[in-house]
Short mmCIF file of C-alpha atoms and ligand atoms in Angstrom, two decimals:
data_model
loop_
_atom_site.label_atom_id
_atom_site.label_comp_id
_atom_site.label_asym_id
_atom_site.label_seq_id
_atom_site.Cartn_x
_atom_site.Cartn_y
_atom_site.Cartn_z
CA UNK P 212 15.96 12.92 -25.20
CA UNK P 213 14.12 11.70 -21.51
CA UNK P 214 10.78 13.19 -22.68
CA UNK P 215 11.25 10.38 -25.54
CA UNK P 216 10.74 8.01 -23.10
CA UNK P 217 7.74 9.23 -21.22
CA UNK P 218 6.01 9.44 -24.52
CA UNK P 219 6.90 5.39 -25.31
CA UNK P 220 6.34 4.79 -21.84
CA UNK P 221 2.53 6.88 -21.78
CA UNK P 222 1.69 4.80 -25.33
CA UNK P 223 3.56 1.37 -25.07
CA UNK P 224 3.20 1.31 -20.96
CA UNK P 225 5.91 -0.54 -21.09
CA UNK P 226 9.70 0.45 -20.48
CA UNK P 227 13.12 -1.64 -20.01
CA UNK P 228 15.35 -1.98 -17.11
CA UNK P 229 17.87 0.82 -18.28
CA UNK P 230 15.00 2.61 -19.47
CA UNK P 231 13.42 2.60 -15.93
CA UNK P 232 17.11 3.32 -14.61
CA UNK P 233 17.14 6.21 -16.85
CA UNK P 234 13.83 8.21 -16.49
CA UNK P 235 14.87 7.80 -12.78
CA UNK P 236 18.85 9.31 -12.90
CA UNK P 237 17.85 11.78 -15.63
CA UNK P 238 14.92 12.96 -13.50
CA UNK P 239 13.86 16.94 -13.58
CA UNK P 240 11.38 19.58 -12.56
CA UNK P 241 10.05 19.04 -16.46
CA UNK P 242 10.70 15.35 -16.68
CA UNK P 243 8.36 15.51 -13.26
CA UNK P 244 5.48 17.69 -14.97
CA UNK P 245 4.90 16.01 -18.34
CA UNK P 246 5.52 12.55 -15.99
CA UNK P 247 2.72 14.19 -13.93
CA UNK P 248 0.38 16.06 -16.50
CA UNK P 249 0.24 12.45 -19.16
CA UNK P 250 -0.88 10.89 -15.55
CA UNK P 251 -3.10 12.68 -14.06
CA UNK P 252 -4.90 11.90 -17.52
CA UNK P 253 -5.09 8.65 -17.63
CA UNK P 254 -6.29 8.78 -13.78
CA UNK P 255 -8.95 11.16 -14.71
CA UNK P 256 -10.06 9.14 -18.57
CA UNK P 257 -10.52 6.12 -15.89
CA UNK P 258 -11.70 7.30 -12.60
CA UNK P 259 -12.74 10.81 -13.25
CA UNK P 260 -12.04 13.34 -10.28
CA UNK P 261 -13.03 10.42 -7.77
CA UNK P 262 -10.65 8.71 -4.62
CA UNK P 263 -12.17 5.54 -3.03
CA UNK P 264 -11.48 5.46 -0.03
CA UNK P 265 -10.53 2.25 1.95
CA UNK P 266 -11.16 2.00 6.11
CA UNK P 267 -7.59 0.95 7.73
CA UNK P 268 -8.23 -1.32 10.84
CA UNK P 269 -4.30 -1.55 12.44
CA UNK P 270 -5.73 -5.08 13.75
CA UNK P 271 -2.93 -6.22 15.57
CA UNK P 272 1.04 -5.12 16.62
CA UNK P 273 2.11 -7.93 17.43
CA UNK P 274 4.28 -9.64 14.96
CA UNK P 275 6.44 -13.23 14.06
CA UNK P 276 9.01 -11.20 12.14
CA UNK P 277 12.07 -8.86 12.47
CA UNK P 278 12.55 -6.85 9.11
CA UNK P 279 14.83 -3.95 9.55
CA UNK P 280 12.76 -0.85 9.01
CA UNK P 281 10.13 -1.85 10.99
CA UNK P 282 8.46 -0.47 14.34
CA UNK P 283 6.73 -3.36 14.87
CA UNK P 284 9.14 -5.36 14.23
CA UNK P 285 9.49 -8.55 17.11
CA UNK P 286 12.86 -7.11 18.58
CA UNK P 287 11.68 -4.01 19.47
CA UNK P 288 10.95 -4.19 22.77
CA UNK P 289 9.89 -1.03 23.18
CA UNK P 290 6.77 -1.54 21.16
CA UNK P 291 4.27 -1.68 23.67
CA UNK P 292 1.92 -4.77 21.83
CA UNK P 293 -1.84 -4.85 21.43
CA UNK P 294 -4.16 -6.97 19.50
CA UNK P 295 -7.96 -6.39 18.73
CA UNK P 296 -10.83 -9.00 19.39
CA UNK P 297 -13.45 -9.73 16.87
CA UNK P 298 -15.72 -7.45 18.54
CA UNK P 299 -13.44 -4.56 18.14
CA UNK P 300 -13.16 -5.06 14.66
CA UNK P 301 -16.64 -6.14 13.90
CA UNK P 302 -17.46 -2.33 16.02
CA UNK P 303 -14.96 -0.56 13.62
CA UNK P 304 -16.61 -1.90 10.52
CA UNK P 305 -19.87 -1.20 11.82
CA UNK P 306 -18.81 2.58 12.67
CA UNK P 307 -16.69 2.84 8.61
CA UNK P 308 -20.54 1.64 7.17
CA UNK P 309 -22.25 4.74 8.69
CA UNK P 310 -18.98 7.03 7.53
CA UNK P 311 -19.56 5.57 4.14
CA UNK P 312 -16.65 3.02 3.65
CA UNK P 313 -17.63 0.02 1.50
CA UNK P 314 -14.12 -1.53 1.95
CA UNK P 315 -12.29 -2.66 4.96
CA UNK P 316 -8.14 -3.05 5.35
CA UNK P 317 -7.56 -5.52 8.06
CA UNK P 318 -4.10 -4.82 8.27
CA UNK P 319 -1.61 -6.22 11.24
CA UNK P 320 1.78 -7.54 11.82
CA UNK P 321 2.26 -11.64 11.54
CA UNK P 322 0.38 -12.70 14.54
CA UNK P 323 -0.52 -16.35 15.54
CA UNK P 324 -3.15 -15.75 17.28
CA UNK P 325 -5.23 -15.12 14.54
CA UNK P 326 -5.85 -18.33 13.04
CA UNK P 327 -7.53 -19.49 9.36
CA UNK P 328 -10.65 -19.86 11.93
CA UNK P 329 -10.94 -16.95 13.84
CA UNK P 330 -10.02 -14.92 10.73
CA UNK P 331 -13.00 -16.98 8.85
CA UNK P 332 -14.94 -16.26 11.13
CA UNK P 333 -14.59 -13.09 11.36
CA UNK P 334 -14.62 -12.24 7.68
CA UNK P 335 -17.91 -13.93 7.52
CA UNK P 336 -19.28 -11.46 9.86
CA UNK P 337 -18.43 -8.60 8.71
CA UNK P 338 -20.01 -9.86 5.35
CA UNK P 339 -23.07 -10.97 6.83
CA UNK P 340 -23.35 -7.15 8.64
CA UNK P 341 -22.64 -5.97 4.98
CA UNK P 342 -22.42 -7.31 2.00
CA UNK P 343 -21.83 -4.99 0.19
CA UNK P 344 -18.27 -4.17 0.94
CA UNK P 345 -15.12 -5.84 0.24
CA UNK P 346 -12.45 -6.80 2.44
CA UNK P 347 -9.01 -6.28 2.04
CA UNK P 348 -6.39 -8.53 4.40
CA UNK P 349 -3.10 -6.88 4.88
CA UNK P 350 -1.47 -10.12 7.30
CA UNK P 351 1.58 -10.57 5.83
CA UNK P 352 2.80 -14.16 4.69
CA UNK P 353 1.12 -17.49 5.21
CA UNK P 354 0.75 -20.64 3.27
CA UNK P 355 -1.86 -21.43 -0.24
CA UNK P 356 -4.44 -23.03 2.51
CA UNK P 357 -4.96 -20.42 4.75
CA UNK P 358 -5.42 -17.99 2.08
CA UNK P 359 -7.12 -20.42 0.17
CA UNK P 360 -9.73 -20.29 3.45
CA UNK P 361 -9.72 -16.77 4.04
CA UNK P 362 -10.79 -16.30 0.00
CA UNK P 363 -13.84 -18.86 0.42
CA UNK P 364 -14.88 -17.04 3.61
CA UNK P 365 -15.61 -14.13 1.81
CA UNK P 366 -11.67 -12.03 1.68
CA UNK P 367 -11.39 -9.95 -1.88
CA UNK P 368 -8.55 -9.04 -1.99
CA UNK P 369 -4.61 -8.88 -0.29
CA UNK P 370 -2.24 -6.51 0.29
CA UNK P 371 1.60 -7.60 0.57
CA UNK P 372 4.09 -5.36 -0.58
CA UNK P 373 6.63 -7.24 -2.54
CA UNK P 374 9.06 -4.59 -0.93
CA UNK P 375 11.33 -4.82 -3.43
CA UNK P 376 12.25 -6.85 -6.49
CA UNK P 377 15.94 -7.47 -6.07
CA UNK P 378 16.72 -10.28 -4.56
CA UNK P 379 19.44 -8.95 -2.54
CA UNK P 380 18.52 -6.10 -1.40
CA UNK P 381 15.44 -7.63 0.06
CA UNK P 382 17.94 -9.64 2.10
CA UNK P 383 19.36 -6.12 3.59
CA UNK P 384 16.31 -5.42 4.83
CA UNK P 385 14.82 -8.65 6.07
CA UNK P 386 16.37 -11.20 8.23
CA UNK P 387 17.53 -14.69 6.21
CA UNK P 388 14.92 -16.13 8.10
CA UNK P 389 12.53 -14.44 5.52
CA UNK P 390 13.09 -15.39 1.67
CA UNK P 391 12.16 -13.26 -1.91
CA UNK P 392 11.19 -15.99 -3.23
CA UNK P 393 8.91 -16.46 -0.84
CA UNK P 394 7.59 -13.34 -0.93
CA UNK P 395 6.64 -13.77 -4.27
CA UNK P 396 5.37 -17.34 -4.44
CA UNK P 397 2.60 -16.12 -1.92
CA UNK P 398 2.16 -12.62 -4.26
CA UNK P 399 1.83 -15.56 -7.21
CA UNK P 400 -0.22 -18.05 -5.06
CA UNK P 401 -2.65 -14.94 -3.71
CA UNK P 402 -3.35 -14.24 -7.71
CA UNK P 403 -3.73 -17.92 -8.88
CA UNK P 404 -6.41 -17.60 -6.14
CA UNK P 405 -8.79 -14.95 -7.10
CA UNK P 406 -7.22 -12.40 -5.31
CA UNK P 407 -7.64 -8.80 -6.10
CA UNK P 408 -3.76 -8.16 -5.48
CA UNK P 409 -1.62 -5.46 -4.30
CA UNK P 410 1.79 -5.20 -4.07
CA UNK P 411 4.40 -2.62 -4.05
CA UNK P 412 7.68 -1.10 -2.36
CA UNK P 413 9.04 1.92 -0.30
CA UNK P 414 10.79 4.76 -1.86
CA UNK P 415 14.38 5.49 0.05
CA UNK P 416 14.87 2.30 1.39
CA UNK P 417 18.45 1.85 2.94
CA UNK P 418 20.16 0.33 -0.10
CA UNK P 419 17.49 1.34 -3.06
CA UNK P 420 19.57 2.65 -6.23
CA UNK P 421 17.89 3.60 -8.89
CA UNK P 422 18.45 0.60 -10.84
CA UNK P 423 16.37 -2.15 -7.72
CA UNK P 424 13.92 0.81 -8.61
CA UNK P 425 13.72 0.15 -11.75
CA UNK P 426 13.85 -4.21 -10.84
CA UNK P 427 10.34 -2.94 -9.05
CA UNK P 428 8.49 -0.84 -12.27
CA UNK P 429 9.64 -3.75 -14.45
CA UNK P 430 8.19 -6.11 -11.27
CA UNK P 431 5.09 -3.31 -10.97
CA UNK P 432 4.94 -3.62 -15.74
CA UNK P 433 4.37 -8.14 -15.36
CA UNK P 434 2.84 -8.68 -12.70
CA UNK P 435 0.14 -6.61 -12.84
CA UNK P 436 -1.21 -6.25 -9.49
CA UNK P 437 -4.51 -4.57 -9.33
CA UNK P 438 -3.90 -2.29 -6.52
CA UNK P 439 -0.11 -0.59 -5.79
CA UNK P 440 0.91 0.95 -2.69
CA UNK P 441 3.77 2.53 -2.71
CA UNK P 442 5.25 5.70 0.00
CA UNK P 443 8.37 6.64 2.16
CA UNK P 444 10.77 4.40 3.86
CA UNK P 445 10.65 6.97 7.45
CA UNK P 446 13.16 5.72 9.51
CA UNK P 447 11.57 4.62 13.02
CA UNK P 448 14.02 5.29 15.92
CA UNK P 449 14.03 1.19 17.90
CA UNK P 450 14.71 0.06 14.86
CA UNK P 451 18.14 -0.47 12.78
CA UNK P 452 18.08 1.67 10.22
CA UNK P 453 17.28 4.75 12.53
CA UNK P 454 20.05 6.39 11.18
CA UNK P 455 19.36 6.84 7.35
CA UNK P 456 17.18 9.48 5.86
CA UNK P 457 13.81 9.52 4.60
CA UNK P 458 12.46 8.86 1.31
CA UNK P 459 11.31 11.78 -0.18
CA UNK P 460 7.88 13.15 -1.75
CA UNK P 461 9.40 14.08 -4.94
CA UNK P 462 10.90 10.95 -5.38
CA UNK P 463 8.09 9.36 -4.77
CA UNK P 464 4.98 11.52 -6.71
CA UNK P 465 7.77 11.12 -9.70
CA UNK P 466 7.22 6.90 -9.33
CA UNK P 467 3.47 7.43 -8.56
CA UNK P 468 3.33 9.14 -12.17
CA UNK P 469 5.25 6.33 -13.92
CA UNK P 470 3.28 3.88 -12.47
CA UNK P 471 -0.69 4.85 -13.31
CA UNK P 472 1.04 5.10 -16.95
CA UNK P 473 2.44 1.91 -16.81
CA UNK P 474 -0.65 0.46 -15.53
CA UNK P 475 -3.17 3.43 -16.20
CA UNK P 476 -6.47 1.25 -14.00
CA UNK P 477 -3.75 0.99 -11.31
CA UNK P 478 -5.28 1.24 -7.50
CA UNK P 479 -2.50 3.85 -6.60
CA UNK P 480 -2.79 5.16 -2.43
CA UNK P 481 -2.22 8.19 -2.05
CA UNK P 482 -0.08 6.52 1.50
CA UNK P 483 -0.02 7.81 5.50
CA UNK P 484 3.27 7.69 4.80
CA UNK P 485 3.48 10.35 2.16
CA UNK P 486 0.87 12.22 4.61
CA UNK P 487 3.69 11.68 6.87
CA UNK P 488 7.01 13.64 5.67
CA UNK P 489 5.32 16.29 3.82
CA UNK P 490 1.97 17.98 5.58
CA UNK P 491 0.27 18.26 1.88
CA UNK P 492 1.81 14.82 1.00
CA UNK P 493 -1.41 13.22 0.07
CA UNK P 494 -2.60 15.69 -1.58
CA UNK P 495 0.62 16.04 -3.68
CA UNK P 496 0.07 11.91 -4.26
CA UNK P 497 -2.85 12.33 -6.11
CA UNK P 498 -1.89 15.48 -8.12
CA UNK P 499 0.57 13.20 -9.36
CA UNK P 500 -1.80 10.06 -10.08
CA UNK P 501 -2.46 8.39 -7.53
CA UNK P 502 -6.18 8.09 -7.09
CA UNK P 503 -7.32 5.98 -3.17
CA UNK P 504 -6.43 7.42 0.29
CA UNK P 505 -6.79 5.06 3.31
CA UNK P 506 -8.00 6.71 6.63
CA UNK P 507 -8.01 4.80 9.57
CA UNK P 508 -10.87 3.09 11.23
CA UNK P 509 -8.69 1.79 14.31
CA UNK P 510 -9.73 1.90 17.22
CA UNK P 511 -7.86 5.48 19.13
CA UNK P 512 -6.85 4.04 21.61
CA UNK P 513 -4.52 1.73 19.72
CA UNK P 514 -3.23 4.11 17.17
CA UNK P 515 -0.16 5.22 18.48
CA UNK P 516 0.67 1.06 19.12
CA UNK P 517 0.78 0.55 15.70
CA UNK P 518 3.93 3.18 14.89
CA UNK P 519 5.33 1.46 11.52
CA UNK P 520 7.59 4.73 11.06
CA UNK P 521 8.24 7.99 13.25
CA UNK P 522 5.54 10.71 13.70
CA UNK P 523 2.93 8.84 11.59
CA UNK P 524 0.14 10.92 11.43
CA UNK P 525 -4.16 10.44 11.93
CA UNK P 526 -3.02 8.65 15.01
CA UNK P 527 -5.23 11.55 17.23
CA UNK P 528 -8.21 11.90 15.44
CA UNK P 529 -11.58 9.30 16.00
CA UNK P 530 -12.61 7.88 12.76
CA UNK P 531 -15.28 10.08 11.73
CA UNK P 532 -12.54 13.42 11.92
CA UNK P 533 -10.26 10.95 9.90
CA UNK P 534 -12.70 10.63 7.20
CA UNK P 535 -13.88 14.54 7.61
CA UNK P 536 -10.59 15.70 7.05
CA UNK P 537 -9.85 13.87 4.06
CA UNK P 538 -12.47 14.15 2.38
CA UNK P 539 -11.88 18.42 2.37
CA UNK P 540 -8.87 18.11 1.93
CA UNK P 541 -9.88 16.09 -1.32
CA UNK P 542 -12.09 18.41 -2.60
CA UNK P 543 -9.93 21.57 -1.44
CA UNK P 544 -7.74 20.26 -4.37
CA UNK P 545 -10.52 19.38 -6.81
CA UNK P 546 -11.99 15.63 -6.38
CA UNK P 547 -14.20 13.88 -4.57
CA UNK P 548 -14.82 10.67 -2.68
CA UNK P 549 -16.60 8.21 -3.75
CA UNK P 550 -19.76 5.86 -1.42
CA UNK P 551 -18.57 2.35 -2.80
CA UNK P 552 -16.22 -0.79 -2.74
CA UNK P 553 -13.83 0.97 -5.48
CA UNK P 554 -12.88 -1.98 -8.10
CA UNK P 555 -10.65 -1.33 -9.93
CA UNK P 556 -11.87 -0.62 -13.78
CA UNK P 557 -10.64 -3.37 -16.14
CA UNK P 558 -12.45 -2.38 -19.29
CA UNK P 559 -11.01 0.61 -19.82
CA UNK P 560 -11.12 1.94 -23.13
CA UNK P 561 -8.60 3.90 -25.59
N1 SAH E 831 2.45 -8.20 7.90
C1 SAH E 831 2.06 -7.51 6.83
C2 SAH E 831 2.09 -5.51 7.18
C3 SAH E 831 3.31 -4.79 6.81
S1 SAH E 831 2.73 -2.63 7.60
C4 SAH E 831 2.63 -7.59 5.58
O1 SAH E 831 4.02 -8.26 5.55
O2 SAH E 831 2.00 -6.92 4.37
C5 SAH E 831 2.23 -2.18 6.14
C6 SAH E 831 3.82 -1.90 4.69
O3 SAH E 831 4.20 -0.74 5.30
C7 SAH E 831 4.71 -2.86 4.66
O4 SAH E 831 4.63 -3.55 3.53
C8 SAH E 831 6.03 -1.95 4.69
O5 SAH E 831 6.27 -2.09 3.25
C9 SAH E 831 5.10 -0.21 5.19
N2 SAH E 831 6.60 0.26 6.05
C10 SAH E 831 6.91 -0.72 7.91
N3 SAH E 831 8.28 0.01 8.02
C11 SAH E 831 7.94 1.13 7.24
C12 SAH E 831 8.69 2.33 7.23
N4 SAH E 831 9.64 2.56 8.15
N5 SAH E 831 8.53 3.52 6.60
C13 SAH E 831 7.30 3.27 5.96
N6 SAH E 831 7.47 2.47 5.64
C14 SAH E 831 7.07 1.68 6.61
#
């Protein structure tokens, strides 16, 4: 019985690969309901009704990589490129601080302008201005030395989705210049350097199967990242994957509940992609066990250009509007936004 699998997962935080696959393949409204109730129970036990916010600053859409799914891939000649300079990034963080953000996520393509020197200078300035804030980087694959320097200048966390835990699937999503091994090595290195690490994957990406998803869940179970970003794959019109179907709200929410039960304390965002495929996607993500949202703090004039997928939401509003919009959405479902760095709570008691 699938119910037994769910109780086993809630108890032991672990299933075999075959069991994870069954949990996905044999899912029903009933199993989703049970998972959701248990997942919300766990998140309330650890985090109450607090939702952590991360101010997302999209620092550049210039990228040397050519991931088949991504709208800012190198080969997309229709993408109008931009990069923010350090002054612009600093002013986004100042504005964010005044709005109550205590975590800033600097995300971007792999843009060679952002050398260690530039980034270290930037990170220490932000830390100097706002010593009570956490800095998260999401700038792709770099060398160990680079990750080390960035950590030394004050970066606290690093988001690097593993994208898929299946090597063959990885090679179907990326050109041969990119490797699964390097991606996983980077995650391992970040862990060794004591970053709080975020992994994650897209739901419904081309060639994904319930078996590859089971491998993703096993990876989350064994690597135990502090954070796990998952959202539906959404096609972008100027990529090789333009004609593939998007991932669903239903499966994304189902997986959010499972991940909450695998790793009860994990920081789990209800992503912008989830809000893009359904007008109430982020609310439904929170109600499935997520506990983080990431309002956009990028300057309004660049937001549309950071288009990873079609019809991305939150590209028109000012940062303050973005924050208050999410705040009222969270309040409407009985949750509240917390003004805190929002670290993972590790010594939760059972
Ligand atoms: N260059 C950084 C940041 C990538 S963008 C890095 O390599 O980590 C952040 C995430 O957006 C990616 O990890 C990917 O999972 C997601 N993404 C990219 N294209 C997408 C699409 N078409 N649909 C949904 N998510 C997408």
